[in-house]
XYZ file of C-alpha atoms in Angstrom:
565
model
C -44.251 -61.253 -13.465
C -40.848 -61.388 -14.829
C -42.518 -59.179 -18.025
C -44.344 -56.658 -14.898
C -40.422 -56.619 -14.269
C -38.691 -56.067 -17.790
C -41.275 -53.517 -18.299
C -39.768 -51.178 -15.244
C -36.509 -51.686 -16.345
C -37.245 -50.213 -19.645
C -38.719 -47.828 -18.736
C -36.605 -46.947 -15.767
C -33.767 -47.536 -18.565
C -35.415 -45.058 -20.682
C -35.950 -42.498 -18.142
C -32.147 -42.150 -16.879
C -31.218 -42.027 -20.616
C -33.616 -39.114 -21.382
C -32.800 -37.787 -18.410
C -28.826 -37.988 -19.372
C -30.010 -36.162 -22.424
C -31.249 -33.230 -21.359
C -28.851 -33.064 -18.645
C -25.978 -32.835 -22.148
C -28.791 -30.535 -23.593
C -28.840 -27.962 -21.391
C -24.473 -27.817 -21.012
C -23.506 -25.374 -23.694
C -20.170 -24.913 -24.540
C -18.451 -21.376 -24.815
C -15.625 -20.676 -26.843
C -13.422 -17.218 -26.539
C -11.059 -15.739 -28.553
C -7.719 -14.593 -26.671
C -5.182 -12.628 -27.754
C -2.227 -11.640 -25.398
C -0.920 -8.521 -26.371
C 0.786 -5.080 -24.852
C -1.180 -1.877 -24.536
C -1.076 1.232 -22.636
C -3.007 2.516 -19.597
C -2.652 6.000 -17.254
C -2.302 5.350 -13.228
C -1.058 7.731 -10.914
C -0.071 10.276 -13.227
C 2.198 7.727 -15.799
C 1.465 5.845 -18.768
C 2.694 2.529 -18.867
C 2.932 0.044 -21.545
C 1.613 -3.189 -19.900
C 0.264 -6.800 -20.870
C -3.966 -7.217 -21.396
C -5.952 -10.039 -22.833
C -7.594 -8.277 -25.509
C -6.665 -5.296 -25.061
C -9.233 -5.512 -22.000
C -7.635 -4.813 -18.410
C -8.709 -6.231 -16.631
C -9.261 -9.497 -18.948
C -12.579 -10.593 -19.937
C -14.927 -11.611 -17.328
C -15.789 -15.693 -18.788
C -19.464 -16.498 -18.026
C -20.675 -19.896 -17.593
C -23.140 -22.440 -15.722
C -21.824 -25.728 -14.031
C -21.288 -28.007 -16.439
C -20.324 -25.962 -19.403
C -17.486 -26.413 -21.444
C -15.018 -23.638 -22.624
C -12.865 -24.001 -25.410
C -10.341 -20.635 -25.450
C -7.795 -20.065 -27.901
C -5.009 -18.296 -26.512
C -2.227 -15.768 -29.226
C 0.677 -14.861 -27.903
C 1.432 -11.627 -29.258
C 3.824 -10.180 -26.485
C 7.108 -10.124 -26.040
C 6.558 -12.577 -23.115
C 6.299 -16.347 -22.810
C 3.446 -16.934 -21.647
C 0.464 -19.671 -20.210
C -2.379 -19.506 -18.988
C -4.337 -20.950 -15.309
C -7.876 -21.195 -14.872
C -7.871 -21.174 -10.834
C -10.345 -23.515 -9.097
C -10.946 -25.470 -11.803
C -10.084 -28.737 -10.894
C -9.805 -29.446 -14.766
C -11.198 -32.725 -14.419
C -9.066 -35.477 -16.516
C -8.131 -32.410 -18.588
C -4.924 -31.908 -16.766
C -3.422 -30.410 -19.888
C -5.388 -27.064 -20.015
C -4.080 -26.082 -16.141
C -2.050 -24.106 -17.803
C 1.080 -23.368 -15.063
C 4.222 -22.657 -17.382
C 6.920 -26.425 -16.833
C 4.465 -28.330 -14.871
C 1.148 -28.554 -16.915
C 2.717 -26.925 -20.241
C 6.173 -25.461 -22.037
C 5.262 -21.776 -21.919
C 3.318 -19.923 -25.305
C 6.203 -18.803 -27.285
C 5.775 -14.851 -28.779
C 3.601 -15.443 -31.970
C 2.361 -19.368 -30.899
C -1.283 -20.723 -30.362
C -2.954 -22.321 -28.210
C -6.265 -23.389 -27.476
C -7.076 -24.692 -23.208
C -10.499 -26.794 -23.675
C -11.634 -28.509 -20.176
C -15.564 -28.192 -18.453
C -17.020 -26.994 -15.310
C -17.917 -30.152 -13.611
C -19.943 -29.743 -10.473
C -18.866 -26.273 -9.197
C -20.530 -22.877 -9.031
C -19.127 -19.943 -8.063
C -16.446 -17.481 -8.080
C -13.266 -18.472 -9.631
C -10.641 -16.221 -11.596
C -8.554 -16.484 -14.186
C -4.695 -15.264 -14.169
C -0.817 -15.628 -16.479
C 1.050 -18.233 -14.304
C 3.985 -17.328 -15.946
C 7.093 -15.266 -14.259
C 4.962 -11.679 -12.749
C 2.348 -11.030 -15.795
C -0.022 -11.844 -13.697
C 0.207 -8.621 -12.038
C -1.810 -7.374 -15.350
C -4.035 -10.797 -17.063
C -6.450 -12.214 -15.371
C -10.061 -11.766 -15.083
C -13.052 -13.322 -13.358
C -14.790 -16.921 -14.055
C -18.081 -16.212 -12.741
C -19.947 -20.281 -12.440
C -23.683 -20.006 -12.844
C -25.683 -23.038 -10.909
C -27.192 -25.264 -14.003
C -30.142 -23.759 -15.526
C -32.869 -24.814 -13.559
C -30.872 -24.712 -10.221
C -30.626 -21.002 -7.928
C -28.242 -20.371 -5.437
C -29.091 -21.889 -1.819
C -29.077 -17.890 -0.364
C -32.018 -15.343 -2.328
C -31.723 -14.424 -5.776
C -29.580 -10.720 -5.215
C -31.180 -7.902 -7.618
C -27.220 -7.934 -9.450
C -23.985 -8.663 -9.390
C -20.581 -7.373 -9.622
C -17.824 -8.917 -9.948
C -15.084 -7.327 -7.443
C -11.660 -7.755 -8.620
C -8.188 -6.592 -6.000
C -5.018 -5.828 -8.022
C -1.722 -4.204 -7.755
C 0.250 -1.320 -9.893
C 4.090 -0.953 -10.591
C 4.873 2.376 -12.294
C 7.514 -0.049 -13.935
C 7.102 -3.161 -15.966
C 6.113 -6.094 -13.115
C 8.716 -7.983 -15.191
C 11.348 -5.553 -14.993
C 10.660 -5.161 -11.021
C 11.184 -8.788 -10.751
C 14.078 -9.409 -12.821
C 16.060 -6.760 -10.806
C 14.913 -8.690 -7.424
C 16.620 -11.360 -8.999
C 19.521 -10.474 -10.470
C 20.080 -8.278 -6.939
C 18.991 -11.453 -4.472
C 17.117 -8.359 -2.827
C 13.529 -8.180 -1.489
C 11.439 -7.397 -4.942
C 10.317 -3.069 -4.902
C 6.720 -3.245 -3.869
C 3.755 -2.432 -5.431
C 2.619 2.114 -5.678
C -0.668 1.461 -5.779
C -3.632 -1.063 -5.210
C -6.245 -1.480 -7.746
C -10.256 -2.084 -7.976
C -11.500 -3.669 -10.438
C -7.743 -1.912 -12.185
C -8.231 1.737 -10.953
C -6.245 2.652 -8.350
C -8.860 5.399 -6.772
C -9.321 8.714 -6.005
C -6.901 8.427 -2.728
C -3.999 8.271 -5.666
C -3.013 10.886 -7.538
C -3.890 11.755 -11.424
C -7.083 8.704 -10.637
C -10.043 10.227 -9.111
C -11.651 10.767 -12.744
C -11.316 6.554 -13.434
C -12.394 5.313 -10.200
C -14.549 2.203 -10.899
C -18.112 2.841 -9.625
C -20.907 0.495 -8.415
C -24.339 1.950 -8.908
C -27.027 0.558 -6.777
C -30.930 1.124 -5.499
C -31.911 2.028 -2.265
C -33.472 -1.288 -0.888
C -31.803 -3.678 -3.221
C -29.446 -6.132 -1.913
C -26.075 -7.055 -4.776
C -23.803 -9.311 -4.989
C -20.524 -8.494 -4.582
C -17.475 -10.983 -6.054
C -14.690 -10.759 -4.882
C -11.560 -11.750 -6.303
C -7.639 -10.832 -4.950
C -5.322 -10.545 -7.569
C -2.626 -8.420 -6.026
C 0.568 -10.291 -6.946
C 1.966 -10.508 -3.074
C -0.441 -9.023 -0.673
C -3.281 -10.586 1.330
C -5.411 -7.146 1.527
C -8.567 -5.741 4.118
C -11.768 -4.936 2.532
C -15.092 -2.955 3.717
C -17.755 -0.550 2.467
C -18.106 2.309 4.841
C -21.488 2.040 6.952
C -22.139 -1.172 5.290
C -22.042 -5.006 6.581
C -21.953 -7.711 4.356
C -22.914 -10.933 4.367
C -20.588 -13.835 3.176
C -22.624 -17.025 1.383
C -19.610 -18.186 -0.948
C -15.541 -19.060 -0.895
C -13.891 -20.343 -3.303
C -17.678 -21.677 -5.737
C -18.444 -23.388 -2.371
C -20.915 -21.970 -0.402
C -20.631 -21.823 2.816
C -23.079 -21.123 6.188
C -23.787 -17.635 5.907
C -22.527 -15.508 8.851
C -22.419 -10.871 8.501
C -18.915 -8.866 8.552
C -17.963 -5.477 8.441
C -14.236 -6.442 6.203
C -13.535 -9.072 4.716
C -9.323 -10.422 4.517
C -8.831 -11.801 1.299
C -5.012 -13.627 0.563
C -3.882 -13.210 -3.178
C -5.801 -16.281 -5.239
C -8.784 -16.252 -3.033
C -11.778 -15.010 -3.734
C -15.184 -14.280 -1.622
C -18.790 -13.793 -2.128
C -21.052 -11.259 -0.314
C -24.298 -9.998 -0.038
C -24.821 -6.629 0.446
C -27.819 -4.874 0.707
C -28.195 -1.206 -0.130
C -29.761 -0.317 3.683
C -28.244 3.215 4.072
C -29.238 7.426 3.491
C -29.266 7.321 -0.332
C -25.408 8.809 -0.689
C -21.777 7.651 -2.341
C -19.616 5.723 0.437
C -16.355 4.292 -0.217
C -15.160 0.833 -1.161
C -11.919 0.214 0.387
C -9.005 -2.204 0.894
C -5.558 -1.820 2.447
C -2.865 -4.236 2.967
C -2.999 -6.437 5.886
C 0.579 -7.496 6.322
C 1.894 -10.771 8.111
C 5.193 -10.336 8.297
C 7.338 -8.617 10.850
C 9.649 -5.747 9.243
C 9.119 -6.904 5.743
C 8.563 -3.624 3.399
C 4.839 -3.481 1.827
C 3.089 -1.480 0.673
C 1.062 0.627 3.157
C -1.906 2.280 0.374
C -5.481 2.502 0.593
C -7.705 1.964 -2.880
C -11.006 2.579 -3.254
C -14.101 2.299 -5.191
C -17.704 4.217 -4.427
C -20.827 2.346 -3.158
C -23.365 4.820 -5.573
C -26.360 4.691 -4.341
C -28.787 6.379 -7.973
C -30.850 9.692 -7.391
C -28.692 10.185 -4.655
C -28.223 14.004 -4.543
C -24.862 14.226 -2.670
C -21.791 15.435 -3.767
C -19.556 15.628 -0.931
C -16.555 13.690 -0.253
C -18.132 9.631 -0.099
C -16.820 8.797 3.615
C -14.374 6.118 4.424
C -14.994 2.486 5.774
C -13.064 1.895 8.812
C -10.640 -1.010 7.751
C -7.987 -3.040 10.417
C -4.043 -1.626 10.717
C -2.417 -3.656 8.894
C -0.232 -6.224 11.142
C -4.011 -7.013 12.752
C -3.470 -10.778 13.383
C -6.572 -11.544 15.379
C -8.544 -9.897 13.231
C -7.629 -11.566 10.035
C -7.672 -15.006 12.357
C -11.040 -14.366 13.429
C -12.456 -13.374 10.164
C -11.143 -17.344 8.506
C -12.310 -18.483 11.554
C -16.338 -18.199 10.928
C -16.280 -19.892 7.143
C -17.697 -23.232 7.337
C -19.623 -25.815 4.486
C -23.457 -26.251 4.246
C -22.833 -29.426 3.329
C -21.607 -32.034 6.177
C -20.049 -34.718 5.978
C -18.182 -35.257 2.820
C -14.739 -34.628 4.838
C -12.386 -37.827 4.411
C -12.274 -39.519 7.926
C -9.781 -42.634 6.840
C -6.449 -40.990 6.130
C -4.355 -43.315 4.067
C -1.446 -40.357 3.601
C -0.082 -38.155 6.706
C 1.540 -35.209 5.070
C 3.363 -32.570 7.166
C 4.605 -30.541 5.032
C 6.695 -26.783 6.501
C 6.846 -23.659 4.693
C 9.768 -21.473 5.101
C 11.647 -18.544 3.449
C 15.436 -18.901 3.221
C 18.073 -17.375 2.431
C 21.441 -18.778 0.388
C 25.056 -17.717 1.678
C 27.562 -15.975 -0.401
C 30.966 -16.890 -0.831
C 32.238 -13.504 -1.317
C 30.040 -9.799 -1.701
C 28.844 -9.401 -4.836
C 25.558 -6.767 -7.048
C 23.946 -10.554 -6.713
C 23.619 -10.641 -2.907
C 21.988 -7.889 -1.596
C 19.732 -9.814 1.127
C 20.540 -8.981 4.502
C 24.385 -10.819 5.635
C 25.251 -10.809 1.991
C 22.925 -13.661 0.584
C 19.842 -14.034 -1.708
C 16.987 -14.887 -0.176
C 14.985 -17.618 -1.676
C 12.490 -20.073 0.393
C 11.148 -24.165 0.634
C 8.849 -26.313 1.374
C 10.183 -29.086 3.786
C 14.001 -27.684 3.062
C 13.485 -28.221 -0.615
C 13.897 -25.293 -3.036
C 11.348 -26.389 -5.926
C 12.984 -25.231 -9.437
C 10.545 -24.818 -12.088
C 12.242 -27.071 -15.388
C 13.413 -25.617 -19.080
C 12.955 -28.286 -21.251
C 10.044 -29.398 -20.571
C 6.895 -29.338 -18.750
C 6.091 -32.242 -15.915
C 3.357 -33.467 -16.729
C 4.297 -34.341 -20.849
C 7.617 -36.084 -19.050
C 5.459 -38.345 -16.433
C 3.282 -38.908 -19.670
C 6.063 -39.718 -22.163
C 8.080 -41.188 -19.528
C 11.427 -38.850 -20.162
C 13.593 -39.310 -17.557
C 15.567 -35.916 -15.815
C 13.559 -34.166 -16.475
C 11.768 -33.912 -11.856
C 12.660 -36.768 -9.658
C 9.688 -38.229 -6.932
C 10.971 -38.490 -3.902
C 10.023 -34.759 -2.562
C 9.613 -35.680 1.431
C 6.611 -36.712 3.178
C 7.741 -34.850 6.527
C 10.776 -32.345 7.209
C 14.514 -34.199 6.563
C 15.402 -32.177 10.354
C 12.551 -31.457 12.797
C 13.183 -28.140 15.216
C 11.344 -26.097 17.129
C 9.604 -24.953 13.760
C 7.993 -21.334 15.648
C 10.307 -20.614 17.767
C 14.466 -19.492 17.265
C 15.375 -21.792 14.583
C 19.058 -22.143 13.912
C 21.029 -20.342 10.995
C 21.964 -23.318 9.543
C 18.419 -24.305 8.561
C 18.355 -21.219 7.299
C 19.054 -22.615 3.525
C 17.003 -25.014 1.532
C 18.131 -27.840 -0.946
C 17.704 -26.924 -4.616
C 15.235 -29.597 -6.799
C 12.386 -30.505 -9.376
C 10.782 -33.221 -6.849
C 7.035 -34.854 -6.911
C 5.411 -36.626 -4.376
C 3.336 -39.121 -5.980
C -0.225 -40.148 -4.946
C -2.001 -43.184 -5.355
C -5.037 -42.167 -6.906
C -7.944 -42.634 -4.903
C -5.842 -42.486 -1.789
C -7.673 -40.344 1.066
C -4.702 -37.474 2.357
C -4.383 -34.638 5.372
C -1.467 -32.351 4.728
C -0.323 -29.885 7.988
C 1.214 -26.962 6.495
C 3.695 -26.088 9.230
C 4.519 -21.866 9.640
C 8.564 -21.578 10.841
C 10.133 -18.763 12.150
C 12.532 -18.884 9.200
C 13.518 -15.241 8.098
C 10.505 -13.806 9.261
C 6.536 -16.155 10.175
C 4.424 -15.184 7.704
C 1.129 -15.156 6.668
C 1.400 -17.504 2.826
C -1.194 -18.762 1.283
C -1.256 -22.422 -0.537
C -3.038 -22.800 -3.655
C -3.255 -26.673 -4.476
C -4.245 -27.253 -8.631
C -6.588 -29.658 -9.774
C -8.511 -29.885 -6.566
C -10.458 -28.141 -3.567
C -9.705 -29.270 0.278
C -11.310 -28.960 3.544
C -9.529 -26.955 5.806
C -10.323 -28.766 9.528
C -7.962 -27.259 11.344
C -5.633 -24.526 12.418
C -3.615 -23.693 15.531
C -0.491 -21.422 16.527
C 2.869 -22.538 17.393
C 3.603 -25.910 15.950
C 1.252 -28.432 15.963
C 1.058 -30.551 18.013
C 0.053 -34.699 16.700
C -1.205 -36.110 19.625
C -3.563 -33.106 21.307
C -4.369 -30.781 18.199
C -6.616 -33.067 15.536
C -8.961 -33.506 18.681
C -9.797 -30.078 17.820
C -10.268 -30.676 13.790
C -13.836 -29.660 12.727
C -14.864 -32.902 10.551
C -18.483 -32.054 10.031
C -18.784 -28.645 8.339
C -15.886 -27.219 7.529
C -14.913 -24.520 4.736
C -13.737 -26.282 0.852
C -10.964 -23.972 -0.598
C -8.238 -24.383 -3.183
C -6.318 -21.447 -1.148
C -5.544 -21.046 1.918
C -3.853 -18.902 4.731
C -1.030 -20.987 7.233
C -1.541 -18.783 10.563
C 1.727 -17.028 10.715
C 3.582 -18.518 13.635
C 1.116 -21.545 13.173
C -0.799 -24.214 11.214
C -3.267 -25.233 9.260
C -4.780 -28.818 8.507
C -6.284 -29.751 4.752
C -7.622 -32.935 3.528
C -8.506 -33.898 -0.005
C -9.045 -37.283 -1.261
C -6.764 -37.563 -4.439
C -9.476 -38.591 -7.005
C -8.006 -36.484 -10.385
C -5.057 -37.976 -12.210
C -2.164 -35.689 -13.508
C 0.169 -33.197 -12.295
C -0.868 -30.512 -9.411
C 0.934 -27.586 -8.552
C 1.125 -26.663 -4.385
C 2.322 -23.413 -3.950
C 2.413 -20.215 -1.982
C 0.033 -17.652 -4.305
C 2.423 -14.359 -2.788
C 4.827 -14.757 -6.129
C 7.597 -13.469 -5.238
C 8.383 -17.127 -3.215
C 6.463 -19.016 -6.078
C 10.154 -17.420 -7.774
C 11.653 -18.423 -4.913
C 10.805 -21.999 -4.708
C 8.094 -22.113 -2.260
C 6.528 -24.945 -4.285
C 6.376 -28.980 -4.692
C 4.121 -31.047 -6.598
C 1.757 -33.671 -6.467
C 1.739 -36.455 -9.182
C -1.600 -38.634 -8.691
C -1.227 -42.270 -10.756
C -4.099 -43.277 -13.043
C -6.703 -45.592 -11.343
C -8.545 -47.847 -13.026
C -11.240 -47.305 -15.639
C -11.930 -45.089 -18.573
C -12.993 -42.082 -16.392
C -9.777 -42.099 -15.132
C -7.285 -42.550 -17.536
C -4.960 -39.512 -17.775
C -5.681 -38.225 -21.857
C -3.256 -37.643 -24.500
C -1.455 -33.980 -24.770
C -3.747 -32.172 -27.073
C -2.078 -31.543 -30.753
C -0.955 -27.549 -30.222
C 0.467 -28.611 -26.981
C 3.044 -25.277 -27.126
C 6.345 -27.169 -26.379
C 10.221 -25.999 -24.937
């Protein structure tokens, strides 16, 4: 019997080893060279020099499988400091590769080189990559497609073809100069001149018809659209004339399928939809326009288009436009978001160790006397904050490197877990609460702790849907509601069975959203509004997740080529 058990043990061990070896053998390492460089592009009848990757706009699409490794050498041949973020990648044990400047790394200076190295672990679907340095994200971005491992498949019928569809914004000026003007004046920045689909405005804009993006399909086939909102400052409604869409995935997490005529997608978010070409052969507009949730705030009120074109179509007439919601249709936006459900059950943390409450605030800084630098209303400068702390990036070191090297004076660990002052968050807020305190504050999380965060929208300046992105994690969206969060009654309505997993979530205008996650990824992780105008004003904070015990939870040493400030 003892000999039999030994043989069984040897057989099981050999089986596990062979399975592990096969898994490693199926994984690949992808090497890429990214050169950040200027290029002249013509849009809206004007030539504009923009920053690109390898001269491409959008930048290269990265295609990998779950388990693969990416090694991306970045050379900065431009005139601005830059860093790249791999949006939605969890970066397990590789926080140095996450990318936000002055948080996980110092930026790559002009002429500098840095190599990002990371492995995709238990993720598949649509993500994307983009610059994480001021407003360079306006043109430096691209799709990141993660296919299932070899031998695995989608949890839905395989489509006949797939298309990345990247929504963006275009300025007839250098976006960095638009940002600089806003920072000098203290006012809101100029809104974009156009929206784009795969970098093209579409033929509703001047001088744009010839280059409108076209998506060719065959009658009867079902295809997958990988929709990415790379717009700098705008949530968008998207629709296809006469065609329905079936949502199957968002933020690289599969969802229970549901059919819709319109998609609302915030900056930073991705949404995969299946579409069947079941209409009479012809040409149909795909279109996107603004969802602008903040009353009285200027926005780009134009519409970008692409064309869904059936092959062998004889139609030469102008495509029909889809019916899109009006710009302030919050009910449609909320109804769409409420339909998301995860296909995986039972993974949401039920025990809570850290119960955090973060207010999401705009704000104003009063100026002592009239100034060119105070052109917001009533002689003020615009600002933003979380829990009344307006986040300031350090400049002499990154937070991650300072944490690793125990460098004092770069950040403090006193970010408040709750607002320092409680008030009627969605009511008439006293002007005395409109001015935040600047600081570079982080909040410590113990490794393995179960975290709940209530993100409470406030009526400081105005209510608005803020797309909040958490680096290094996905989280479960367990609840949302209007008005002020009620800790006594609202948790009873939480979905703890099949809530959607996201990496970016909108905060209900004049309401709240509840998220949960397990702090299983050591490092320094930025949480911020993905409206870039707001992160520049300070709508951000940082989590410091401490190391656990054991090799898999240890924080690796910084790369030798890590840029220095």
